RNA sequence: GUGGGCGUAGCUCAGCUGGUAGAGCGCCUGGUUGUGGUCCAGGAGGUCGCGGGUUCAAGCCCCGUCGUUCACCCCA
């Protein structure tokens, strides 16, 4: 029975082995950086009660609901009311409340998992994708310096990845809300929503929307647009905001915080990751209360933000205690899948094997296995040829897979000759002592330095 | 969820005003009976995404659907 070849499912990307090797490498690098900074690993279940998922934001349309094919007729509601999580922050907030008694605060954790959203897919935007989050949560209160910390850690993590340079853009809700209130905006949130359109629609359109939808007069709109135009790689944005002549306590507090984030990130900001203040950033989610982050890859700005987050003072609350937090979330799939498909990042082979042990004939397969086992014992990924074909074919088998070495058996399993098929060089070797150069042990993941015109 | 572009061999693509499919690269075999890459000769491989419709005739026109992509929406 054949039903034809299966076809892709929209929004559920699957990777080929060489691509998956890249993704695993990236996840390993992220993990290493997060753990270097003392973030503890957490994995939450894939599902949450719908009431948990729907408590924040209006993402209800995106939630995949889970249901048994044949629900118990006696208890029709037994399986109802759970859905797949659409991010890692909401499940984490629930986790913190549930295990508050067993966690030590401030609690810092990283979490790298799949999430699901029922959206219309396009490049960099999927229905099943991987996110890597770090968050720090306090009980009752959380010192501001943790805002600086999560920015530093994520900047450091991204700097180590084989991806194009990124810009980590930082702003502060207090700053812009204080400013908008200071200019006399009647609806601060409306101003924020409209200003967020900058970059998508012409500035003149935004100016008109500020009048129509946010109720600003010309002068107020101009001030807000001038604020949104401010960017700086250091604390110099403060002077430029002051030049606009708007004052409020909240604005001052926000500027001080933003300046502190930039100063704190000065040592990690560089070629690979540029940390900068961008007073246009607002973020759609309404639970952010202070610092906010967005990140774009240079030359790939059309993908949108690949890493964002911020400060949330009241995401988790059990009615007695509030747990404020600050976190940042890297879209591993959004960042990586387009890079893989365009060839900007690649692994130099689709298999882990560093050595192919050639096979003379089937009776000697045991000897070939013994050679491979001696190599593996010293951490050298090795496989034995599938069939005793002509050596030319066995070499080609290795070549097609990018396996750099072919081992030709000698008179006993301890000795043989090993050929570097890239150079053609072939030397006698002992299975207990020979090792390839460190660089050949695993597939090499590399980013091409191709620049977008 | 709304609207648009695209879908031909493993890959990149060609295919005229409708007349029943092609190239390059890759792959396989042999020349080279345990040493690949070059070269030469030969070869395999396509339900033209899928399903309907119009027509004597559909890769080409129409409808639907799936996939992909762009904009909106939203966001990683």
Short mmCIF file of C-alpha atoms (C1' of nucleotides) in Angstrom, two decimals:
data_model
loop_
_atom_site.label_atom_id
_atom_site.label_comp_id
_atom_site.label_asym_id
_atom_site.label_seq_id
_atom_site.Cartn_x
_atom_site.Cartn_y
_atom_site.Cartn_z
CA UNK A 1 0.00 0.00 0.00
CA UNK A 2 1.45 3.27 -1.10
CA UNK A 3 -0.11 6.60 -0.38
CA UNK A 4 2.50 8.58 -2.27
CA UNK A 5 5.33 10.50 -0.70
CA UNK A 6 4.47 12.42 2.43
CA UNK A 7 4.71 16.15 2.08
CA UNK A 8 5.89 18.86 4.45
CA UNK A 9 3.54 20.27 7.06
CA UNK A 10 3.33 23.99 6.87
CA UNK A 11 5.07 25.70 9.76
CA UNK A 12 6.67 22.55 11.16
CA UNK A 13 10.19 22.72 9.75
CA UNK A 14 12.37 19.61 9.77
CA UNK A 15 16.11 19.69 9.36
CA UNK A 16 18.50 17.45 7.49
CA UNK A 17 21.30 15.85 9.53
CA UNK A 18 23.92 18.45 8.57
CA UNK A 19 21.49 21.19 9.62
CA UNK A 20 20.54 19.46 12.84
CA UNK A 21 24.23 19.23 13.71
CA UNK A 22 24.41 23.00 13.45
CA UNK A 23 21.34 23.43 15.62
CA UNK A 24 22.71 21.07 18.27
CA UNK A 25 26.00 22.93 18.23
CA UNK A 26 24.22 26.23 18.75
CA UNK A 27 22.17 24.82 21.62
CA UNK A 28 25.37 23.44 23.18
CA UNK A 29 27.02 26.85 22.96
CA UNK A 30 24.02 28.58 24.51
CA UNK A 31 23.88 26.05 27.32
CA UNK A 32 27.54 26.47 28.05
CA UNK A 33 27.28 30.25 28.33
CA UNK A 34 24.14 30.13 30.44
CA UNK A 35 25.68 27.61 32.82
CA UNK A 36 28.92 29.60 33.00
CA UNK A 37 26.78 32.35 34.48
CA UNK A 38 25.13 30.02 36.93
CA UNK A 39 21.73 29.68 35.31
CA UNK A 40 20.06 26.40 36.30
CA UNK A 41 18.41 24.12 33.76
CA UNK A 42 14.64 23.81 33.76
CA UNK A 43 12.29 21.97 31.47
CA UNK A 44 8.57 22.38 31.80
CA UNK A 45 5.92 20.07 30.42
CA UNK A 46 4.65 20.85 26.92
CA UNK A 47 1.13 21.66 28.11
CA UNK A 48 -0.50 24.14 30.45
CA UNK A 49 -4.08 24.63 31.51
CA UNK A 50 -5.79 26.98 29.10
CA UNK A 51 -6.50 29.38 31.92
CA UNK A 52 -2.75 29.71 32.48
CA UNK A 53 -2.05 30.19 28.79
CA UNK A 54 -4.79 32.73 28.32
CA UNK A 55 -4.07 34.79 31.41
CA UNK A 56 -1.59 37.00 29.56
CA UNK A 57 -2.15 38.77 26.30
CA UNK A 58 -4.63 38.00 23.57
CA UNK A 59 -2.80 35.05 22.10
CA UNK A 60 -5.80 32.76 22.43
CA UNK A 61 -6.13 32.28 18.70
CA UNK A 62 -2.62 30.90 18.53
CA UNK A 63 -2.97 28.25 21.20
CA UNK A 64 -3.08 24.64 20.07
CA UNK A 65 -5.59 22.81 22.22
CA UNK A 66 -4.86 19.23 23.21
CA UNK A 67 -7.61 16.67 23.13
CA UNK A 68 -7.90 12.89 23.13
CA UNK A 69 -9.27 11.39 19.95
CA UNK A 70 -11.80 9.46 21.98
CA UNK A 71 -12.64 11.32 25.11
CA UNK A 72 -14.28 9.42 27.94
CA UNK A 73 -18.02 9.64 27.28
CA UNK A 74 -18.69 9.42 30.99
CA UNK A 75 -16.48 12.43 31.70
CA UNK A 76 -16.47 14.55 28.57
CA UNK A 77 -14.50 17.30 30.24
CA UNK A 78 -11.72 15.14 31.62
CA UNK A 79 -9.35 15.95 28.75
CA UNK A 80 -10.53 19.43 28.06
CA UNK A 81 -8.81 22.61 29.00
CA UNK A 82 -5.15 22.07 28.21
CA UNK A 83 -3.06 23.44 25.39
CA UNK A 84 0.52 23.46 24.10
CA UNK A 85 2.57 26.32 25.49
CA UNK A 86 3.24 29.17 23.04
CA UNK A 87 6.27 30.55 24.88
CA UNK A 88 8.48 29.62 27.83
CA UNK A 89 7.80 32.63 30.02
CA UNK A 90 4.21 31.85 30.93
CA UNK A 91 4.97 28.20 31.83
CA UNK A 92 7.95 29.38 33.83
CA UNK A 93 5.80 31.83 35.78
CA UNK A 94 3.48 28.95 36.63
CA UNK A 95 6.47 26.76 37.55
CA UNK A 96 7.82 29.41 39.90
CA UNK A 97 4.50 29.66 41.72
CA UNK A 98 4.15 25.89 41.91
CA UNK A 99 7.65 25.21 43.22
CA UNK A 100 8.24 28.47 45.08
CA UNK A 101 8.82 26.55 48.30
CA UNK A 102 11.63 24.52 46.77
CA UNK A 103 13.42 27.25 44.86
CA UNK A 104 15.93 29.78 46.13
CA UNK A 105 15.44 33.41 45.17
CA UNK A 106 16.54 35.25 43.22
CA UNK A 107 16.13 32.21 40.97
CA UNK A 108 17.98 32.13 37.69
CA UNK A 109 17.18 29.53 35.09
CA UNK A 110 17.64 28.76 31.41
CA UNK A 111 15.16 26.79 29.37
CA UNK A 112 15.57 25.59 25.78
CA UNK A 113 12.46 23.96 24.38
CA UNK A 114 9.98 23.73 21.55
CA UNK A 115 6.94 25.98 21.61
CA UNK A 116 3.86 26.05 19.36
CA UNK A 117 1.82 28.85 17.85
CA UNK A 118 -0.99 28.51 15.36
CA UNK A 119 0.18 31.32 13.08
CA UNK A 120 0.46 31.70 9.35
CA UNK A 121 4.02 30.57 8.61
CA UNK A 122 6.61 32.32 6.51
CA UNK A 123 10.38 32.56 6.56
CA UNK A 124 11.59 32.73 10.15
CA UNK A 125 8.09 32.28 11.45
CA UNK A 126 6.88 28.81 12.32
CA UNK A 127 4.16 26.95 14.18
CA UNK A 128 6.64 24.72 15.98
CA UNK A 129 9.95 26.25 16.93
CA UNK A 130 12.71 26.27 19.53
CA UNK A 131 13.29 29.07 22.00
CA UNK A 132 16.14 29.57 24.44
CA UNK A 133 15.17 31.64 27.46
CA UNK A 134 16.99 32.97 30.46
CA UNK A 135 15.11 34.59 33.31
CA UNK A 136 15.84 35.77 36.81
CA UNK A 137 12.94 35.92 39.23
CA UNK A 138 12.84 37.39 42.72
CA UNK A 139 10.40 36.92 45.57
CA UNK A 140 8.71 40.19 46.41
CA UNK A 141 11.44 42.22 44.76
CA UNK A 142 14.24 41.90 42.28
CA UNK A 143 17.20 44.26 42.15
CA UNK A 144 17.63 46.25 38.96
CA UNK A 145 21.15 45.03 38.32
CA UNK A 146 19.64 41.76 37.10
CA UNK A 147 18.29 43.65 34.09
CA UNK A 148 21.88 44.39 33.22
CA UNK A 149 22.87 40.82 33.90
CA UNK A 150 20.44 39.10 31.54
CA UNK A 151 21.44 41.50 28.79
CA UNK A 152 25.11 40.76 29.37
CA UNK A 153 24.62 37.00 29.45
CA UNK A 154 22.53 36.90 26.28
CA UNK A 155 24.92 39.25 24.50
CA UNK A 156 27.81 37.01 25.47
CA UNK A 157 25.90 33.92 24.36
CA UNK A 158 25.01 35.40 20.97
CA UNK A 159 28.56 36.61 20.42
CA UNK A 160 29.73 32.99 20.52
CA UNK A 161 27.31 31.76 17.86
CA UNK A 162 28.18 31.13 14.18
CA UNK A 163 25.71 33.72 12.95
CA UNK A 164 25.96 37.20 11.42
CA UNK A 165 26.59 40.14 13.78
CA UNK A 166 23.55 41.19 15.77
CA UNK A 167 22.28 44.43 17.27
CA UNK A 168 20.79 44.10 20.74
CA UNK A 169 18.49 47.09 20.98
CA UNK A 170 17.47 48.21 24.42
CA UNK A 171 14.83 50.61 25.62
CA UNK A 172 12.88 51.23 28.79
CA UNK A 173 9.14 51.40 29.23
CA UNK A 174 9.45 53.87 32.09
CA UNK A 175 11.45 56.16 29.84
CA UNK A 176 8.98 56.28 26.98
CA UNK A 177 5.87 56.22 29.14
CA UNK A 178 7.32 58.98 31.31
CA UNK A 179 8.14 60.97 28.20
CA UNK A 180 4.74 60.51 26.59
CA UNK A 181 3.04 61.46 29.86
CA UNK A 182 5.42 64.41 30.11
CA UNK A 183 4.35 65.78 26.72
CA UNK A 184 0.73 65.48 27.85
CA UNK A 185 -0.39 62.47 25.82
CA UNK A 186 -3.93 61.50 26.80
CA UNK A 187 -3.35 57.81 26.09
CA UNK A 188 0.23 56.72 26.69
CA UNK A 189 -0.34 53.13 25.53
CA UNK A 190 -1.85 54.32 22.26
CA UNK A 191 1.26 56.41 21.57
CA UNK A 192 3.41 53.37 22.25
CA UNK A 193 1.42 51.22 19.83
CA UNK A 194 1.62 53.80 17.08
CA UNK A 195 5.30 54.59 17.54
CA UNK A 196 5.95 50.85 17.23
CA UNK A 197 4.84 51.13 13.58
CA UNK A 198 7.90 53.19 12.70
CA UNK A 199 9.97 51.32 10.18
CA UNK A 200 6.92 49.62 8.72
CA UNK A 201 4.99 52.67 7.64
CA UNK A 202 6.29 56.09 6.60
CA UNK A 203 6.99 58.60 9.34
CA UNK A 204 4.31 60.92 8.00
CA UNK A 205 1.75 58.14 8.36
CA UNK A 206 2.85 57.59 11.93
CA UNK A 207 2.55 61.30 12.57
CA UNK A 208 -1.00 61.25 11.30
CA UNK A 209 -1.82 58.16 13.37
CA UNK A 210 -0.42 59.89 16.45
CA UNK A 211 -3.00 62.60 15.85
CA UNK A 212 -5.92 60.36 14.89
CA UNK A 213 -5.41 57.39 17.18
CA UNK A 214 -3.42 58.79 20.09
CA UNK A 215 -4.89 62.29 20.22
CA UNK A 216 -1.62 64.21 19.99
CA UNK A 217 -1.25 67.69 18.56
CA UNK A 218 1.50 68.54 16.08
CA UNK A 219 4.01 69.59 18.67
CA UNK A 220 3.41 66.55 20.85
CA UNK A 221 3.68 64.23 17.87
CA UNK A 222 6.93 65.85 16.79
CA UNK A 223 8.44 65.39 20.21
CA UNK A 224 7.46 61.72 20.30
CA UNK A 225 8.90 61.14 16.84
CA UNK A 226 12.11 62.90 17.77
CA UNK A 227 12.39 60.69 20.85
CA UNK A 228 11.83 57.60 18.73
CA UNK A 229 14.67 58.66 16.45
CA UNK A 230 17.26 58.59 19.21
CA UNK A 231 19.85 55.82 19.20
CA UNK A 232 23.20 55.54 20.85
CA UNK A 233 25.75 52.93 21.73
CA UNK A 234 26.41 54.58 25.09
CA UNK A 235 24.67 56.80 27.66
CA UNK A 236 24.82 59.81 25.37
CA UNK A 237 21.13 59.34 24.54
CA UNK A 238 20.38 60.98 27.90
CA UNK A 239 21.60 64.37 26.73
CA UNK A 240 19.63 64.09 23.51
CA UNK A 241 16.45 63.29 25.42
CA UNK A 242 17.06 66.27 27.72
CA UNK A 243 17.38 68.52 24.67
CA UNK A 244 13.73 67.80 23.95
CA UNK A 245 12.82 69.62 27.15
CA UNK A 246 10.35 67.09 28.51
CA UNK A 247 10.56 66.22 32.19
CA UNK A 248 9.02 63.67 34.51
CA UNK A 249 10.20 61.51 37.37
CA UNK A 250 9.37 58.33 35.48
CA UNK A 251 11.36 59.54 32.49
CA UNK A 252 14.37 60.21 34.71
CA UNK A 253 14.11 56.77 36.28
CA UNK A 254 13.86 55.10 32.89
CA UNK A 255 16.84 57.02 31.51
CA UNK A 256 18.95 56.06 34.52
CA UNK A 257 18.05 52.40 34.08
CA UNK A 258 18.70 52.39 30.36
CA UNK A 259 22.02 54.12 30.86
CA UNK A 260 22.95 51.51 33.44
CA UNK A 261 22.17 48.66 31.04
CA UNK A 262 24.35 50.21 28.34
CA UNK A 263 27.21 50.90 30.71
CA UNK A 264 26.96 47.39 32.11
CA UNK A 265 27.09 45.88 28.63
CA UNK A 266 29.99 48.02 27.45
CA UNK A 267 32.48 45.20 27.93
CA UNK A 268 30.45 42.62 25.98
CA UNK A 269 29.42 44.98 23.21
CA UNK A 270 31.62 44.61 20.16
CA UNK A 271 31.86 43.38 16.60
CA UNK A 272 29.65 40.34 17.04
CA UNK A 273 27.01 41.92 19.24
CA UNK A 274 26.37 45.63 19.34
CA UNK A 275 24.36 46.72 22.34
CA UNK A 276 22.62 50.03 21.74
CA UNK A 277 19.86 52.19 23.09
CA UNK A 278 17.02 52.49 20.58
CA UNK A 279 14.21 54.63 21.90
CA UNK A 280 11.81 53.37 19.28
CA UNK A 281 11.56 49.86 20.76
CA UNK A 282 8.30 49.35 22.65
CA UNK A 283 7.37 45.63 22.41
CA UNK A 284 3.85 44.46 21.94
CA UNK A 285 3.36 42.47 25.12
CA UNK A 286 1.79 44.48 27.85
CA UNK A 287 3.43 42.85 30.86
CA UNK A 288 6.77 44.59 30.42
CA UNK A 289 7.34 47.33 32.96
CA UNK A 290 10.89 48.58 32.48
CA UNK A 291 13.79 47.40 30.39
CA UNK A 292 12.82 45.96 27.00
CA UNK A 293 14.99 44.19 24.43
CA UNK A 294 14.84 43.43 20.74
CA UNK A 295 17.54 41.95 18.55
CA UNK A 296 18.07 41.85 14.81
CA UNK A 297 20.73 40.17 12.70
CA UNK A 298 22.59 42.61 10.49
CA UNK A 299 21.57 42.17 6.88
CA UNK A 300 18.58 40.08 7.97
CA UNK A 301 16.47 42.77 9.56
CA UNK A 302 13.46 41.56 7.55
CA UNK A 303 13.24 38.52 9.83
CA UNK A 304 12.29 40.80 12.69
CA UNK A 305 13.51 40.34 16.22
CA UNK A 306 15.30 37.09 16.92
CA UNK A 307 15.81 37.72 20.61
CA UNK A 308 13.69 39.83 22.86
CA UNK A 309 12.38 40.21 26.35
CA UNK A 310 12.43 42.57 29.25
CA UNK A 311 11.48 43.37 32.78
CA UNK A 312 8.12 42.26 34.11
CA UNK A 313 7.23 43.26 37.64
CA UNK A 314 4.06 41.24 38.06
CA UNK A 315 3.96 38.27 35.72
CA UNK A 316 3.73 35.74 38.55
CA UNK A 317 1.53 36.35 41.54
CA UNK A 318 -0.05 33.79 43.88
CA UNK A 319 -2.24 36.35 45.57
CA UNK A 320 0.07 36.68 48.52
CA UNK A 321 3.46 37.24 46.96
CA UNK A 322 4.49 38.86 43.71
CA UNK A 323 7.47 37.48 41.82
CA UNK A 324 9.05 40.13 39.62
CA UNK A 325 11.37 38.97 36.89
CA UNK A 326 13.52 39.92 33.97
CA UNK A 327 14.26 37.68 31.06
CA UNK A 328 15.22 37.42 27.45
CA UNK A 329 14.28 34.87 24.87
CA UNK A 330 16.27 33.81 21.81
CA UNK A 331 14.35 32.39 18.87
CA UNK A 332 16.70 29.56 17.90
CA UNK A 333 14.57 28.46 14.94
CA UNK A 334 13.86 31.96 13.69
CA UNK A 335 17.55 32.78 13.81
CA UNK A 336 18.89 29.51 12.43
CA UNK A 337 16.48 28.03 9.89
CA UNK A 338 16.77 30.93 7.41
CA UNK A 339 20.56 30.90 7.82
CA UNK A 340 20.66 27.17 7.11
CA UNK A 341 18.37 27.40 4.10
CA UNK A 342 20.37 30.23 2.57
CA UNK A 343 23.66 28.44 3.24
CA UNK A 344 25.04 31.16 5.48
CA UNK A 345 25.78 28.59 8.18
CA UNK A 346 26.74 25.01 7.54
CA UNK A 347 28.37 21.90 8.89
CA UNK A 348 31.14 20.47 6.73
CA UNK A 349 29.70 16.94 6.96
CA UNK A 350 26.27 15.44 7.67
CA UNK A 351 27.59 12.63 9.90
CA UNK A 352 29.66 12.64 13.09
CA UNK A 353 32.08 9.99 11.77
CA UNK A 354 35.69 11.08 11.51
CA UNK A 355 36.92 7.72 10.26
CA UNK A 356 35.55 5.13 7.87
CA UNK A 357 37.14 1.74 8.47
CA UNK A 358 37.38 0.04 5.09
CA UNK A 359 36.17 -3.52 4.75
CA UNK A 360 38.19 -6.14 2.84
CA UNK A 361 35.57 -8.88 2.87
CA UNK A 362 32.69 -10.00 5.07
CA UNK A 363 34.71 -12.57 7.05
CA UNK A 364 37.01 -9.78 8.25
CA UNK A 365 34.19 -7.55 9.46
CA UNK A 366 35.04 -8.58 13.03
CA UNK A 367 38.56 -7.21 12.64
CA UNK A 368 37.23 -3.99 11.15
CA UNK A 369 34.82 -3.64 14.07
CA UNK A 370 37.74 -4.14 16.44
CA UNK A 371 39.67 -1.31 14.79
CA UNK A 372 36.66 1.01 15.00
CA UNK A 373 36.16 0.07 18.63
CA UNK A 374 39.77 0.97 19.48
CA UNK A 375 39.33 4.35 17.85
CA UNK A 376 36.00 4.96 19.59
CA UNK A 377 37.57 4.07 22.93
CA UNK A 378 39.68 7.20 22.50
CA UNK A 379 36.75 9.38 21.48
CA UNK A 380 37.17 9.16 17.71
CA UNK A 381 33.76 8.73 16.03
CA UNK A 382 34.17 5.83 13.63
CA UNK A 383 32.06 3.62 11.41
CA UNK A 384 32.78 0.47 9.43
CA UNK A 385 32.07 0.38 5.71
CA UNK A 386 28.64 -0.96 4.83
CA UNK A 387 29.88 -3.44 2.25
CA UNK A 388 33.25 -4.84 1.06
CA UNK A 389 33.23 -2.94 -2.22
CA UNK A 390 36.28 -1.90 -4.17
CA UNK A 391 38.34 0.49 -2.09
CA UNK A 392 37.69 3.22 -4.63
CA UNK A 393 34.00 2.99 -3.84
CA UNK A 394 34.58 2.90 -0.12
CA UNK A 395 36.67 6.05 -0.40
CA UNK A 396 33.91 7.66 -2.39
CA UNK A 397 31.39 6.66 0.25
CA UNK A 398 33.51 8.56 2.78
CA UNK A 399 34.04 11.47 0.44
CA UNK A 400 30.33 11.98 -0.19
CA UNK A 401 29.71 12.10 3.52
CA UNK A 402 32.63 14.36 4.26
CA UNK A 403 34.29 11.73 6.45
CA UNK A 404 37.92 12.92 6.40
CA UNK A 405 39.76 9.63 7.04
CA UNK A 406 39.64 6.11 5.67
CA UNK A 407 41.34 3.35 7.61
CA UNK A 408 42.75 0.45 5.61
CA UNK A 409 43.19 -2.68 7.73
CA UNK A 410 46.59 -4.27 8.11
CA UNK A 411 47.40 -7.87 8.96
CA UNK A 412 45.92 -7.49 12.45
CA UNK A 413 43.35 -5.16 14.09
CA UNK A 414 46.08 -3.19 15.86
CA UNK A 415 47.70 -1.77 12.75
CA UNK A 416 46.78 -0.46 9.36
CA UNK A 417 47.10 2.58 7.17
CA UNK A 418 45.06 5.73 7.46
CA UNK A 419 44.41 8.04 4.54
CA UNK A 420 43.41 11.67 4.70
CA UNK A 421 41.17 11.72 1.66
CA UNK A 422 41.39 15.50 1.32
CA UNK A 423 45.15 15.51 0.80
CA UNK A 424 45.51 11.91 -0.36
CA UNK A 425 48.25 11.40 2.21
CA UNK A 426 48.33 7.84 3.58
CA UNK A 427 50.45 6.73 6.52
CA UNK A 428 50.91 3.57 8.63
CA UNK A 429 49.05 3.81 11.92
CA UNK A 430 48.24 1.93 15.10
CA UNK A 431 44.58 1.78 16.16
CA UNK A 432 45.52 2.33 19.80
CA UNK A 433 47.55 5.48 19.28
CA UNK A 434 46.59 7.27 16.05
CA UNK A 435 44.38 10.33 16.40
CA UNK A 436 43.18 12.85 13.87
CA UNK A 437 43.84 16.53 14.55
CA UNK A 438 41.37 17.94 17.09
CA UNK A 439 39.64 19.95 14.37
CA UNK A 440 38.67 16.79 12.48
CA UNK A 441 37.08 15.00 15.44
CA UNK A 442 33.66 16.56 14.95
CA UNK A 443 31.92 18.29 12.09
CA UNK A 444 33.02 21.90 11.73
CA UNK A 445 30.28 24.48 11.87
CA UNK A 446 31.08 27.64 9.99
CA UNK A 447 29.40 30.86 8.98
CA UNK A 448 30.20 32.25 5.58
CA UNK A 449 31.23 35.87 5.66
CA UNK A 450 28.96 36.64 2.75
CA UNK A 451 27.65 40.16 2.96
CA UNK A 452 24.25 41.16 1.74
CA UNK A 453 24.50 43.94 -0.84
"C1'" G B 1 -7.12 34.85 10.28
"C1'" U B 2 -6.89 38.47 5.30
"C1'" G B 3 -4.69 39.38 0.46
"C1'" G B 4 -0.72 38.51 -3.49
"C1'" G B 5 3.61 35.65 -6.05
"C1'" C B 6 5.57 30.87 -7.00
"C1'" G B 7 5.38 24.97 -7.38
"C1'" U B 8 8.67 20.98 -14.06
"C1'" A B 9 14.48 15.15 -12.63
"C1'" G B 10 18.20 14.72 -6.27
"C1'" C B 11 19.72 20.44 -7.13
"C1'" U B 12 19.46 25.08 -10.29
"C1'" C B 13 16.29 25.99 -14.08
"C1'" A B 14 14.34 26.05 -19.70
"C1'" G B 15 9.71 24.60 -22.02
"C1'" C B 16 6.89 29.61 -27.84
"C1'" U B 17 -0.15 31.77 -29.43
"C1'" G B 18 -2.40 24.69 -25.44
"C1'" G B 19 -0.03 19.71 -29.78
"C1'" U B 20 1.39 14.13 -24.77
"C1'" A B 21 9.35 17.05 -21.30
"C1'" G B 22 14.64 19.18 -21.91
"C1'" A B 23 19.70 21.19 -20.22
"C1'" G B 24 23.64 21.77 -16.72
"C1'" C B 25 25.28 19.83 -12.27
"C1'" G B 26 24.68 15.49 -9.30
"C1'" C B 27 23.90 10.04 -9.26
"C1'" C B 28 24.92 4.79 -11.31
"C1'" U B 29 27.99 1.32 -14.56
"C1'" G B 30 32.39 0.41 -17.35
"C1'" G B 31 37.41 1.85 -19.05
"C1'" U B 32 40.78 1.19 -13.98
"C1'" U B 33 39.61 -7.02 -10.85
"C1'" G B 34 41.12 -3.28 -2.89
"C1'" U B 35 42.81 3.50 -3.46
"C1'" G B 36 38.32 8.29 -4.93
"C1'" G B 37 38.75 13.25 -7.29
"C1'" U B 38 40.54 14.35 -13.93
"C1'" C B 39 39.16 12.31 -18.64
"C1'" C B 40 36.28 9.03 -22.01
"C1'" A B 41 31.96 5.89 -23.08
"C1'" G B 42 27.30 4.30 -21.58
"C1'" G B 43 22.95 4.47 -18.21
"C1'" A B 44 19.08 5.29 -14.61
"C1'" G B 45 15.80 8.91 -12.97
"C1'" G B 46 9.74 13.09 -14.06
"C1'" U B 47 1.95 10.62 -11.34
"C1'" C B 48 4.95 18.42 -14.65
"C1'" G B 49 2.77 19.34 -6.00
"C1'" C B 50 -2.26 16.95 -5.58
"C1'" G B 51 -7.65 16.69 -7.12
"C1'" G B 52 -11.34 18.31 -10.31
"C1'" G B 53 -12.88 21.19 -14.80
"C1'" U B 54 -12.62 23.31 -20.04
"C1'" U B 55 -10.70 21.15 -24.75
"C1'" C B 56 -9.97 16.62 -30.15
"C1'" A B 57 -5.59 17.77 -27.10
"C1'" A B 58 -3.39 20.77 -20.68
"C1'" G B 59 3.27 21.52 -17.86
"C1'" C B 60 0.67 25.88 -20.15
"C1'" C B 61 -6.28 27.95 -19.33
"C1'" C B 62 -10.17 27.73 -14.93
"C1'" C B 63 -11.57 26.09 -9.77
"C1'" G B 64 -10.18 23.79 -5.30
"C1'" U B 65 -6.40 21.97 -2.19
"C1'" C B 66 -1.43 21.26 -0.14
"C1'" G B 67 3.46 23.33 0.03
"C1'" U B 68 6.51 27.68 -0.21
"C1'" U B 69 7.16 32.87 -0.07
"C1'" C B 70 5.71 38.25 0.55
"C1'" A B 71 2.56 41.97 2.87
"C1'" C B 72 -1.08 42.64 6.89
"C1'" C B 73 -1.81 40.71 11.82
"C1'" C B 74 1.19 39.14 15.52
"C1'" C B 75 5.62 38.04 17.26
"C1'" A B 76 10.81 34.14 18.37
#
